[in-house]
PDB file of C-alpha atoms and ligand atoms in Angstrom:
ATOM      1  CA  UNK A  18       6.662 -19.643  -8.035  1.00 95.00           C
ATOM      2  CA  UNK A  19       3.976 -17.804  -6.145  1.00 97.00           C
ATOM      3  CA  UNK A  20       0.677 -16.799  -6.728  1.00 96.00           C
ATOM      4  CA  UNK A  21       0.594 -13.256  -6.908  1.00 97.00           C
ATOM      5  CA  UNK A  22      -2.753 -11.009  -6.579  1.00 96.00           C
ATOM      6  CA  UNK A  23      -0.953  -7.696  -7.347  1.00 96.00           C
ATOM      7  CA  UNK A  24       2.175  -5.476  -7.295  1.00 97.00           C
ATOM      8  CA  UNK A  25       2.109  -1.951  -6.186  1.00 97.00           C
ATOM      9  CA  UNK A  26       5.328  -0.197  -7.190  1.00 97.00           C
ATOM     10  CA  UNK A  27       5.151   2.677  -4.763  1.00 97.00           C
ATOM     11  CA  UNK A  28       3.465   2.723  -1.322  1.00 97.00           C
ATOM     12  CA  UNK A  29       4.597   4.898   1.612  1.00 95.00           C
ATOM     13  CA  UNK A  30       1.891   3.017   4.150  1.00 91.00           C
ATOM     14  CA  UNK A  31       3.731  -0.657   4.139  1.00 93.00           C
ATOM     15  CA  UNK A  32       6.819   0.170   5.971  1.00 93.00           C
ATOM     16  CA  UNK A  33       9.440   2.698   6.228  1.00 93.00           C
ATOM     17  CA  UNK A  34      10.163   4.919   3.108  1.00 95.00           C
ATOM     18  CA  UNK A  35       8.739   4.308  -0.185  1.00 97.00           C
ATOM     19  CA  UNK A  36       8.508   0.789  -1.079  1.00 98.00           C
ATOM     20  CA  UNK A  37       7.446  -1.817  -3.675  1.00 98.00           C
ATOM     21  CA  UNK A  38       4.708  -4.039  -2.240  1.00 98.00           C
ATOM     22  CA  UNK A  39       3.910  -7.641  -3.347  1.00 98.00           C
ATOM     23  CA  UNK A  40       0.607  -9.088  -2.441  1.00 97.00           C
ATOM     24  CA  UNK A  41       0.314 -12.851  -2.327  1.00 98.00           C
ATOM     25  CA  UNK A  42      -2.652 -15.137  -2.848  1.00 98.00           C
ATOM     26  CA  UNK A  43      -4.098 -17.152  -0.359  1.00 97.00           C
ATOM     27  CA  UNK A  44      -4.797 -16.718   3.563  1.00 97.00           C
ATOM     28  CA  UNK A  45      -5.028 -19.185   6.327  1.00 96.00           C
ATOM     29  CA  UNK A  46      -7.329 -16.644   8.266  1.00 96.00           C
ATOM     30  CA  UNK A  47     -10.737 -15.693   7.424  1.00 93.00           C
ATOM     31  CA  UNK A  48     -11.201 -12.255   9.127  1.00 94.00           C
ATOM     32  CA  UNK A  49     -14.803 -10.799   9.203  1.00 94.00           C
ATOM     33  CA  UNK A  50     -13.361  -7.346   8.329  1.00 94.00           C
ATOM     34  CA  UNK A  51     -10.852  -8.476   5.801  1.00 94.00           C
ATOM     35  CA  UNK A  52     -10.304  -5.588   3.121  1.00 92.00           C
ATOM     36  CA  UNK A  53      -9.092  -7.820   0.512  1.00 91.00           C
ATOM     37  CA  UNK A  54     -11.069 -10.863   0.867  1.00 94.00           C
ATOM     38  CA  UNK A  55     -10.680 -11.722  -2.869  1.00 96.00           C
ATOM     39  CA  UNK A  56      -6.708 -12.491  -1.605  1.00 96.00           C
ATOM     40  CA  UNK A  57      -8.110 -15.548   1.021  1.00 97.00           C
ATOM     41  CA  UNK A  58      -9.116 -18.407  -1.521  1.00 96.00           C
ATOM     42  CA  UNK A  59      -7.397 -20.090  -4.260  1.00 95.00           C
ATOM     43  CA  UNK A  60      -9.375 -20.205  -7.771  1.00 96.00           C
ATOM     44  CA  UNK A  61     -11.054 -23.401  -8.472  1.00 97.00           C
ATOM     45  CA  UNK A  62     -11.798 -22.789 -12.126  1.00 97.00           C
ATOM     46  CA  UNK A  63     -15.597 -22.900 -11.426  1.00 97.00           C
ATOM     47  CA  UNK A  64     -16.106 -20.145 -14.172  1.00 97.00           C
ATOM     48  CA  UNK A  65     -18.557 -18.163 -12.434  1.00 97.00           C
ATOM     49  CA  UNK A  66     -16.871 -14.714 -12.689  1.00 98.00           C
ATOM     50  CA  UNK A  67     -16.492 -15.048 -16.490  1.00 98.00           C
ATOM     51  CA  UNK A  68     -20.088 -14.456 -17.620  1.00 96.00           C
ATOM     52  CA  UNK A  69     -20.319 -11.456 -15.310  1.00 97.00           C
ATOM     53  CA  UNK A  70     -17.368  -9.749 -16.665  1.00 98.00           C
ATOM     54  CA  UNK A  71     -18.589  -6.836 -19.036  1.00 97.00           C
ATOM     55  CA  UNK A  72     -15.521  -6.387 -20.994  1.00 97.00           C
ATOM     56  CA  UNK A  73     -14.942 -10.138 -22.079  1.00 97.00           C
ATOM     57  CA  UNK A  74     -11.539 -10.305 -20.489  1.00 98.00           C
ATOM     58  CA  UNK A  75     -11.953 -13.788 -18.770  1.00 98.00           C
ATOM     59  CA  UNK A  76     -11.818 -17.372 -20.291  1.00 97.00           C
ATOM     60  CA  UNK A  77     -10.507 -20.677 -19.090  1.00 97.00           C
ATOM     61  CA  UNK A  78      -8.265 -22.086 -21.625  1.00 95.00           C
ATOM     62  CA  UNK A  79      -6.015 -25.436 -21.440  1.00 94.00           C
ATOM     63  CA  UNK A  80      -6.975 -25.576 -17.786  1.00 94.00           C
ATOM     64  CA  UNK A  81      -5.843 -22.274 -16.644  1.00 94.00           C
ATOM     65  CA  UNK A  82      -7.787 -18.974 -16.165  1.00 96.00           C
ATOM     66  CA  UNK A  83      -6.767 -16.451 -18.844  1.00 96.00           C
ATOM     67  CA  UNK A  84      -6.908 -12.729 -17.782  1.00 97.00           C
ATOM     68  CA  UNK A  85      -6.718 -10.135 -20.425  1.00 96.00           C
ATOM     69  CA  UNK A  86      -5.115  -7.013 -18.639  1.00 94.00           C
ATOM     70  CA  UNK A  87      -5.382  -5.118 -21.678  1.00 96.00           C
ATOM     71  CA  UNK A  88      -9.134  -5.090 -21.922  1.00 96.00           C
ATOM     72  CA  UNK A  89      -9.879  -5.197 -18.466  1.00 97.00           C
ATOM     73  CA  UNK A  90     -11.631  -2.159 -17.142  1.00 97.00           C
ATOM     74  CA  UNK A  91     -11.057  -2.914 -13.381  1.00 95.00           C
ATOM     75  CA  UNK A  92     -14.513  -2.824 -12.653  1.00 97.00           C
ATOM     76  CA  UNK A  93     -14.209  -5.786  -9.711  1.00 95.00           C
ATOM     77  CA  UNK A  94     -17.131  -7.345 -10.748  1.00 97.00           C
ATOM     78  CA  UNK A  95     -15.353 -11.026 -10.981  1.00 97.00           C
ATOM     79  CA  UNK A  96     -13.908 -10.703  -7.177  1.00 95.00           C
ATOM     80  CA  UNK A  97     -17.196  -9.516  -5.915  1.00 94.00           C
ATOM     81  CA  UNK A  98     -18.935 -12.582  -7.546  1.00 95.00           C
ATOM     82  CA  UNK A  99     -16.300 -14.986  -6.814  1.00 97.00           C
ATOM     83  CA  UNK A 100     -17.642 -17.716  -4.447  1.00 96.00           C
ATOM     84  CA  UNK A 101     -14.212 -18.687  -3.145  1.00 96.00           C
ATOM     85  CA  UNK A 102     -12.730 -15.565  -1.922  1.00 96.00           C
ATOM     86  CA  UNK A 103     -10.695 -15.453  -4.883  1.00 97.00           C
ATOM     87  CA  UNK A 104      -9.538 -13.499  -8.027  1.00 97.00           C
ATOM     88  CA  UNK A 105      -9.343 -14.481 -11.697  1.00 98.00           C
ATOM     89  CA  UNK A 106      -6.678 -11.750 -12.001  1.00 97.00           C
ATOM     90  CA  UNK A 107      -3.752 -13.305 -10.015  1.00 97.00           C
ATOM     91  CA  UNK A 108      -0.690 -14.417 -11.858  1.00 95.00           C
ATOM     92  CA  UNK A 109       2.172 -16.819 -11.251  1.00 95.00           C
ATOM     93  CA  UNK A 110       5.736 -15.523 -10.752  1.00 97.00           C
ATOM     94  CA  UNK A 111       9.356 -16.470  -9.885  1.00 98.00           C
ATOM     95  CA  UNK A 112      11.070 -14.231  -7.447  1.00 98.00           C
ATOM     96  CA  UNK A 113      13.176 -13.634 -10.347  1.00 98.00           C
ATOM     97  CA  UNK A 114      10.161 -12.438 -12.274  1.00 98.00           C
ATOM     98  CA  UNK A 115       9.038 -10.209  -9.261  1.00 98.00           C
ATOM     99  CA  UNK A 116      12.535  -8.447  -9.362  1.00 98.00           C
ATOM    100  CA  UNK A 117      12.468  -7.828 -12.815  1.00 98.00           C
ATOM    101  CA  UNK A 118       8.816  -6.572 -12.402  1.00 98.00           C
ATOM    102  CA  UNK A 119      10.191  -3.789 -10.398  1.00 98.00           C
ATOM    103  CA  UNK A 120      13.260  -3.157 -11.570  1.00 97.00           C
ATOM    104  CA  UNK A 121      12.223   0.255 -12.971  1.00 97.00           C
ATOM    105  CA  UNK A 122      11.430   1.167  -9.078  1.00 97.00           C
ATOM    106  CA  UNK A 123      15.008   0.154  -7.375  1.00 96.00           C
ATOM    107  CA  UNK A 124      16.084   4.004  -8.022  1.00 95.00           C
ATOM    108  CA  UNK A 125      13.057   5.277  -6.308  1.00 96.00           C
ATOM    109  CA  UNK A 126      12.393   2.856  -3.324  1.00 97.00           C
ATOM    110  CA  UNK A 127      13.879   1.764   0.091  1.00 97.00           C
ATOM    111  CA  UNK A 128      12.942  -1.922   0.087  1.00 98.00           C
ATOM    112  CA  UNK A 129      10.243  -4.070  -0.736  1.00 98.00           C
ATOM    113  CA  UNK A 130       7.257  -5.548   1.447  1.00 98.00           C
ATOM    114  CA  UNK A 131       5.515  -8.845   1.114  1.00 98.00           C
ATOM    115  CA  UNK A 132       1.773  -8.850   1.874  1.00 97.00           C
ATOM    116  CA  UNK A 133      -1.124 -10.469   1.027  1.00 90.00           C
ATOM    117  CA  UNK A 134      -2.945 -12.815   1.765  1.00 93.00           C
ATOM    118  CA  UNK A 135      -0.515 -14.185   4.314  1.00 97.00           C
ATOM    119  CA  UNK A 136       2.749 -14.153   2.710  1.00 97.00           C
ATOM    120  CA  UNK A 137       4.329 -16.846   4.851  1.00 97.00           C
ATOM    121  CA  UNK A 138       2.216 -19.589   3.279  1.00 97.00           C
ATOM    122  CA  UNK A 139       4.635 -19.314   0.069  1.00 97.00           C
ATOM    123  CA  UNK A 140       7.614 -19.003   2.598  1.00 97.00           C
ATOM    124  CA  UNK A 141      10.536 -20.563  -0.163  1.00 98.00           C
ATOM    125  CA  UNK A 142       9.368 -17.776  -2.704  1.00 98.00           C
ATOM    126  CA  UNK A 143       9.218 -15.111  -0.062  1.00 98.00           C
ATOM    127  CA  UNK A 144      13.099 -16.443   1.090  1.00 98.00           C
ATOM    128  CA  UNK A 145      14.115 -16.150  -2.401  1.00 98.00           C
ATOM    129  CA  UNK A 146      12.806 -13.005  -3.153  1.00 98.00           C
ATOM    130  CA  UNK A 147      14.413 -11.478  -0.073  1.00 98.00           C
ATOM    131  CA  UNK A 148      17.773 -12.565  -0.975  1.00 98.00           C
ATOM    132  CA  UNK A 149      17.270 -11.150  -4.616  1.00 98.00           C
ATOM    133  CA  UNK A 150      16.108  -7.729  -2.919  1.00 98.00           C
ATOM    134  CA  UNK A 151      19.360  -7.892  -0.669  1.00 98.00           C
ATOM    135  CA  UNK A 152      21.436  -8.234  -3.893  1.00 97.00           C
ATOM    136  CA  UNK A 153      19.816  -4.898  -4.532  1.00 97.00           C
ATOM    137  CA  UNK A 154      20.382  -3.291  -1.248  1.00 97.00           C
ATOM    138  CA  UNK A 155      16.798  -3.172  -0.680  1.00 98.00           C
ATOM    139  CA  UNK A 156      15.253  -3.488   2.658  1.00 98.00           C
ATOM    140  CA  UNK A 157      12.745  -6.562   2.993  1.00 98.00           C
ATOM    141  CA  UNK A 158       9.867  -6.598   5.279  1.00 98.00           C
ATOM    142  CA  UNK A 159       6.912  -9.035   5.874  1.00 98.00           C
ATOM    143  CA  UNK A 160       3.459  -8.277   6.625  1.00 98.00           C
ATOM    144  CA  UNK A 161       1.991 -11.024   8.347  1.00 98.00           C
ATOM    145  CA  UNK A 162      -0.773 -12.312  10.323  1.00 97.00           C
ATOM    146  CA  UNK A 163       1.594 -13.988  12.661  1.00 97.00           C
ATOM    147  CA  UNK A 164       0.444 -17.775  12.316  1.00 98.00           C
ATOM    148  CA  UNK A 165       3.793 -19.044  10.972  1.00 98.00           C
ATOM    149  CA  UNK A 166       6.549 -20.118  13.352  1.00 98.00           C
ATOM    150  CA  UNK A 167       9.195 -17.598  12.953  1.00 98.00           C
ATOM    151  CA  UNK A 168      11.260 -19.190  15.881  1.00 97.00           C
ATOM    152  CA  UNK A 169      12.150 -21.776  13.811  1.00 97.00           C
ATOM    153  CA  UNK A 170      13.197 -20.189  10.701  1.00 97.00           C
ATOM    154  CA  UNK A 171      16.446 -18.714  11.048  1.00 97.00           C
ATOM    155  CA  UNK A 172      17.209 -18.932   7.591  1.00 98.00           C
ATOM    156  CA  UNK A 173      14.452 -16.581   6.466  1.00 98.00           C
ATOM    157  CA  UNK A 174      15.242 -13.868   9.437  1.00 98.00           C
ATOM    158  CA  UNK A 175      18.623 -13.347   8.064  1.00 97.00           C
ATOM    159  CA  UNK A 176      17.277 -12.073   5.237  1.00 98.00           C
ATOM    160  CA  UNK A 177      14.224 -10.333   6.586  1.00 98.00           C
ATOM    161  CA  UNK A 178      14.668  -6.805   8.105  1.00 97.00           C
ATOM    162  CA  UNK A 179      11.319  -7.039  10.043  1.00 97.00           C
ATOM    163  CA  UNK A 180       8.052  -8.276  10.385  1.00 98.00           C
ATOM    164  CA  UNK A 181       4.691  -6.162  10.352  1.00 98.00           C
ATOM    165  CA  UNK A 182       2.780  -8.210  12.873  1.00 98.00           C
ATOM    166  CA  UNK A 183      -1.299  -8.158  12.847  1.00 98.00           C
ATOM    167  CA  UNK A 184      -2.368  -8.559  16.680  1.00 98.00           C
ATOM    168  CA  UNK A 185      -5.786  -8.786  15.772  1.00 98.00           C
ATOM    169  CA  UNK A 186      -6.965  -9.651  19.206  1.00 98.00           C
ATOM    170  CA  UNK A 187      -5.128 -10.771  22.477  1.00 98.00           C
ATOM    171  CA  UNK A 188      -7.924 -12.426  23.963  1.00 98.00           C
ATOM    172  CA  UNK A 189      -7.947 -16.381  22.486  1.00 97.00           C
ATOM    173  CA  UNK A 190     -11.808 -16.346  22.097  1.00 97.00           C
ATOM    174  CA  UNK A 191     -12.300 -13.074  20.581  1.00 97.00           C
ATOM    175  CA  UNK A 192      -9.192 -13.921  18.210  1.00 98.00           C
ATOM    176  CA  UNK A 193     -10.998 -17.198  17.199  1.00 97.00           C
ATOM    177  CA  UNK A 194     -14.165 -15.409  16.397  1.00 95.00           C
ATOM    178  CA  UNK A 195     -12.578 -12.688  13.878  1.00 96.00           C
ATOM    179  CA  UNK A 196     -10.012 -15.125  12.293  1.00 96.00           C
ATOM    180  CA  UNK A 197     -11.316 -18.906  12.703  1.00 94.00           C
ATOM    181  CA  UNK A 198      -7.895 -19.384  14.456  1.00 95.00           C
ATOM    182  CA  UNK A 199      -6.334 -18.918  17.791  1.00 95.00           C
ATOM    183  CA  UNK A 200      -3.359 -16.666  18.257  1.00 97.00           C
ATOM    184  CA  UNK A 201      -1.113 -18.579  20.527  1.00 97.00           C
ATOM    185  CA  UNK A 202       1.520 -18.449  17.758  1.00 98.00           C
ATOM    186  CA  UNK A 203       0.925 -14.727  17.191  1.00 98.00           C
ATOM    187  CA  UNK A 204       1.800 -13.590  20.567  1.00 98.00           C
ATOM    188  CA  UNK A 205       4.886 -16.220  20.665  1.00 98.00           C
ATOM    189  CA  UNK A 206       6.133 -14.577  17.656  1.00 98.00           C
ATOM    190  CA  UNK A 207       5.585 -11.069  19.151  1.00 98.00           C
ATOM    191  CA  UNK A 208       7.861 -11.828  21.794  1.00 98.00           C
ATOM    192  CA  UNK A 209      10.562 -13.732  19.907  1.00 98.00           C
ATOM    193  CA  UNK A 210      10.591 -10.917  17.213  1.00 98.00           C
ATOM    194  CA  UNK A 211      10.933  -8.134  19.596  1.00 97.00           C
ATOM    195  CA  UNK A 212      13.812 -10.258  21.613  1.00 96.00           C
ATOM    196  CA  UNK A 213      15.730 -10.576  18.506  1.00 95.00           C
ATOM    197  CA  UNK A 214      15.098  -7.025  16.857  1.00 95.00           C
ATOM    198  CA  UNK A 215      12.990  -8.044  14.205  1.00 97.00           C
ATOM    199  CA  UNK A 216       9.587  -6.665  15.243  1.00 97.00           C
ATOM    200  CA  UNK A 217       9.209  -3.864  12.868  1.00 96.00           C
ATOM    201  CA  UNK A 218       5.497  -2.722  13.651  1.00 97.00           C
ATOM    202  CA  UNK A 219       2.365  -4.595  15.461  1.00 98.00           C
ATOM    203  CA  UNK A 220      -0.992  -3.255  14.075  1.00 97.00           C
ATOM    204  CA  UNK A 221      -4.491  -3.734  15.418  1.00 98.00           C
ATOM    205  CA  UNK A 222      -7.949  -3.064  13.233  1.00 98.00           C
ATOM    206  CA  UNK A 223     -10.391  -1.431  15.975  1.00 98.00           C
ATOM    207  CA  UNK A 224     -13.812  -2.683  15.469  1.00 97.00           C
ATOM    208  CA  UNK A 225     -16.039  -1.421  18.207  1.00 96.00           C
ATOM    209  CA  UNK A 226     -18.675  -3.583  19.842  1.00 92.00           C
ATOM    210  CA  UNK A 227     -17.134  -6.565  17.993  1.00 93.00           C
ATOM    211  CA  UNK A 228     -13.726  -6.820  19.303  1.00 96.00           C
ATOM    212  CA  UNK A 229     -12.319  -6.262  23.157  1.00 97.00           C
ATOM    213  CA  UNK A 230     -10.180  -3.411  21.720  1.00 97.00           C
ATOM    214  CA  UNK A 231      -9.046  -1.946  24.925  1.00 98.00           C
ATOM    215  CA  UNK A 232      -8.041  -5.331  26.333  1.00 98.00           C
ATOM    216  CA  UNK A 233      -5.922  -5.881  23.097  1.00 98.00           C
ATOM    217  CA  UNK A 234      -4.316  -2.473  23.016  1.00 98.00           C
ATOM    218  CA  UNK A 235      -3.563  -2.580  26.782  1.00 98.00           C
ATOM    219  CA  UNK A 236      -2.196  -6.179  27.027  1.00 98.00           C
ATOM    220  CA  UNK A 237      -0.143  -6.343  23.794  1.00 98.00           C
ATOM    221  CA  UNK A 238       1.733  -2.966  24.908  1.00 98.00           C
ATOM    222  CA  UNK A 239       2.036  -4.595  28.375  1.00 98.00           C
ATOM    223  CA  UNK A 240       3.525  -7.577  26.899  1.00 98.00           C
ATOM    224  CA  UNK A 241       6.036  -5.888  24.794  1.00 98.00           C
ATOM    225  CA  UNK A 242       7.158  -3.071  26.979  1.00 97.00           C
ATOM    226  CA  UNK A 243      10.180  -4.812  28.137  1.00 96.00           C
ATOM    227  CA  UNK A 244      11.619  -4.638  24.591  1.00 96.00           C
ATOM    228  CA  UNK A 245      11.265  -1.071  23.903  1.00 95.00           C
ATOM    229  CA  UNK A 246      14.569  -0.505  25.470  1.00 89.00           C
ATOM    230  CA  UNK A 247      16.429  -2.174  22.802  1.00 85.00           C
ATOM    231  CA  UNK A 248      14.383  -0.877  19.783  1.00 88.00           C
ATOM    232  CA  UNK A 249      11.563   1.306  19.248  1.00 91.00           C
ATOM    233  CA  UNK A 250       8.389  -0.772  17.854  1.00 96.00           C
ATOM    234  CA  UNK A 251       5.646   1.098  16.192  1.00 97.00           C
ATOM    235  CA  UNK A 252       2.194   0.524  17.004  1.00 98.00           C
ATOM    236  CA  UNK A 253      -0.374   1.212  13.858  1.00 98.00           C
ATOM    237  CA  UNK A 254      -3.929   1.402  15.217  1.00 98.00           C
ATOM    238  CA  UNK A 255      -6.259   0.806  12.205  1.00 97.00           C
ATOM    239  CA  UNK A 256      -9.831   2.407  12.336  1.00 97.00           C
ATOM    240  CA  UNK A 257     -12.243  -0.336  10.723  1.00 97.00           C
ATOM    241  CA  UNK A 258     -13.123   0.995   7.388  1.00 95.00           C
ATOM    242  CA  UNK A 259     -16.083  -0.649   5.085  1.00 91.00           C
ATOM    243  CA  UNK A 260     -14.072  -0.638   1.998  1.00 87.00           C
ATOM    244  CA  UNK A 261     -13.787  -3.722   0.317  1.00 87.00           C
ATOM    245  CA  UNK A 262     -15.183  -5.720   3.226  1.00 89.00           C
ATOM    246  CA  UNK A 263     -17.541  -8.541   1.975  1.00 89.00           C
ATOM    247  CA  UNK A 264     -21.459  -8.730   3.091  1.00 87.00           C
ATOM    248  CA  UNK A 265     -23.020  -9.183   5.692  1.00 87.00           C
ATOM    249  CA  UNK A 266     -20.348  -7.979   7.827  1.00 87.00           C
ATOM    250  CA  UNK A 267     -19.710  -4.440   5.585  1.00 87.00           C
ATOM    251  CA  UNK A 268     -23.338  -3.539   7.184  1.00 88.00           C
ATOM    252  CA  UNK A 269     -22.746  -5.183  10.880  1.00 90.00           C
ATOM    253  CA  UNK A 270     -19.221  -3.660  11.791  1.00 92.00           C
ATOM    254  CA  UNK A 271     -19.235  -0.209  13.029  1.00 94.00           C
ATOM    255  CA  UNK A 272     -16.553   2.443  12.331  1.00 96.00           C
ATOM    256  CA  UNK A 273     -14.902   3.690  15.690  1.00 97.00           C
ATOM    257  CA  UNK A 274     -14.924   7.513  16.358  1.00 97.00           C
ATOM    258  CA  UNK A 275     -12.062   9.397  16.205  1.00 97.00           C
ATOM    259  CA  UNK A 276     -12.307  10.079  19.970  1.00 97.00           C
ATOM    260  CA  UNK A 277     -12.229   6.280  20.420  1.00 97.00           C
ATOM    261  CA  UNK A 278      -8.805   5.915  18.631  1.00 98.00           C
ATOM    262  CA  UNK A 279      -7.524   8.616  20.578  1.00 98.00           C
ATOM    263  CA  UNK A 280      -8.311   6.726  23.684  1.00 98.00           C
ATOM    264  CA  UNK A 281      -6.598   3.408  22.368  1.00 98.00           C
ATOM    265  CA  UNK A 282      -3.511   5.803  21.632  1.00 98.00           C
ATOM    266  CA  UNK A 283      -3.162   6.924  24.847  1.00 98.00           C
ATOM    267  CA  UNK A 284      -3.730   3.320  26.590  1.00 98.00           C
ATOM    268  CA  UNK A 285      -0.451   2.413  24.315  1.00 98.00           C
ATOM    269  CA  UNK A 286       1.546   5.652  25.202  1.00 98.00           C
ATOM    270  CA  UNK A 287       0.615   5.058  28.898  1.00 98.00           C
ATOM    271  CA  UNK A 288       2.085   1.551  28.621  1.00 97.00           C
ATOM    272  CA  UNK A 289       5.564   2.916  27.149  1.00 97.00           C
ATOM    273  CA  UNK A 290       4.802   3.192  23.426  1.00 97.00           C
ATOM    274  CA  UNK A 291       6.151   6.276  22.119  1.00 95.00           C
ATOM    275  CA  UNK A 292       5.398   5.484  18.226  1.00 97.00           C
ATOM    276  CA  UNK A 293       1.857   4.911  18.079  1.00 98.00           C
ATOM    277  CA  UNK A 294       0.101   5.955  14.728  1.00 97.00           C
ATOM    278  CA  UNK A 295      -3.423   5.956  14.021  1.00 97.00           C
ATOM    279  CA  UNK A 296      -4.795   5.591  10.503  1.00 95.00           C
TER     280      UNK A 296
HETATM  281  S1  SF4 B   3     -11.957 -16.337  -9.929  1.00 78.90           S
HETATM  282 FE1  SF4 B   3     -13.462 -17.199  -8.443  1.00 78.90          FE
HETATM  283  S2  SF4 B   3     -15.406 -17.383  -9.771  1.00 78.90           S
HETATM  284 FE2  SF4 B   3     -13.622 -16.880 -11.353  1.00 78.90          FE
HETATM  285  S3  SF4 B   3     -13.322 -19.105 -11.674  1.00 78.90           S
HETATM  286 FE3  SF4 B   3     -11.818 -18.806 -10.068  1.00 78.90          FE
HETATM  287  S4  SF4 B   3     -13.011 -19.232  -8.448  1.00 78.90           S
HETATM  288 FE4  SF4 B   3     -14.577 -19.249 -10.049  1.00 78.90          FE
HETATM  289  S1  SF4 B   4     -12.283  -6.292 -13.207  1.00 78.90           S
HETATM  290 FE1  SF4 B   4     -13.080  -8.499 -13.542  1.00 78.90          FE
HETATM  291  S2  SF4 B   4     -15.122  -8.389 -14.024  1.00 78.90           S
HETATM  292 FE2  SF4 B   4     -14.215  -6.344 -14.305  1.00 78.90          FE
HETATM  293  S3  SF4 B   4     -13.406  -6.208 -16.699  1.00 78.90           S
HETATM  294 FE3  SF4 B   4     -11.583  -6.730 -15.052  1.00 78.90          FE
HETATM  295  S4  SF4 B   4     -11.606  -9.080 -15.280  1.00 78.90           S
HETATM  296 FE4  SF4 B   4     -13.661  -8.424 -16.234  1.00 78.90          FE
END
């Protein structure tokens, strides 16, 4: 079983083609710019959200949160008030139940992507889900912050078609400041996954004046350049946006100008990357 924040039945921005995306609850990073901060934590059943729900869609019953999807108006008051970076709208699913939930999508999608939160925290569920996806001839991708040691999990990589890896900062100190964790495993994974042809994409959120963006783009593309001969690796440069970001960071962090994004794109291209996308 896994705690799922939500399932999106059709997405064209979470890997190649049209895909179903499963957002798992829980993350071991606490990025200042997180756009889905309600996926980071675990619900403690503190009850703080219940009185803030204008629809009366929440209650604690038999030691569990009950959310009535039917009467929920989607106002998001509950996730804004939650002091634990969680949501009362999560659900527990088995891998089979997720496949059942997306069964109607299968004729229209190329594959599935697990995202989050950090999907690798619920690794056994992901393994089972990917196995079931393969039985349906669907490709299976993981969107990961790179903190999990993929080098020691051949079993998972056998059923995973690729990892979309966040390279939030190349510099250790900057990564620590942003996420609360160092990036040694991220960089180890970047090289390992590129070596074995499982690095589907790398992505960096560009936040001017907060992160050493130029240093990150330059050094990660130089590090991965030798592997581009075997397989093209997409580099997605993501302009920081305020949407969903929690206070006070939503007021502190600056949105980059298009000219800044273009400059970083040129750095990656000059280092040999021919598939650089700005979003
Ligand atoms: S979702 Fe958040 S506010 Fe609501 S009960 Fe759980 S921890 Fe408390
Ligand atoms: S989004 Fe949350 S607060 Fe708003 S109606 Fe739904 S459960 Fe209630």
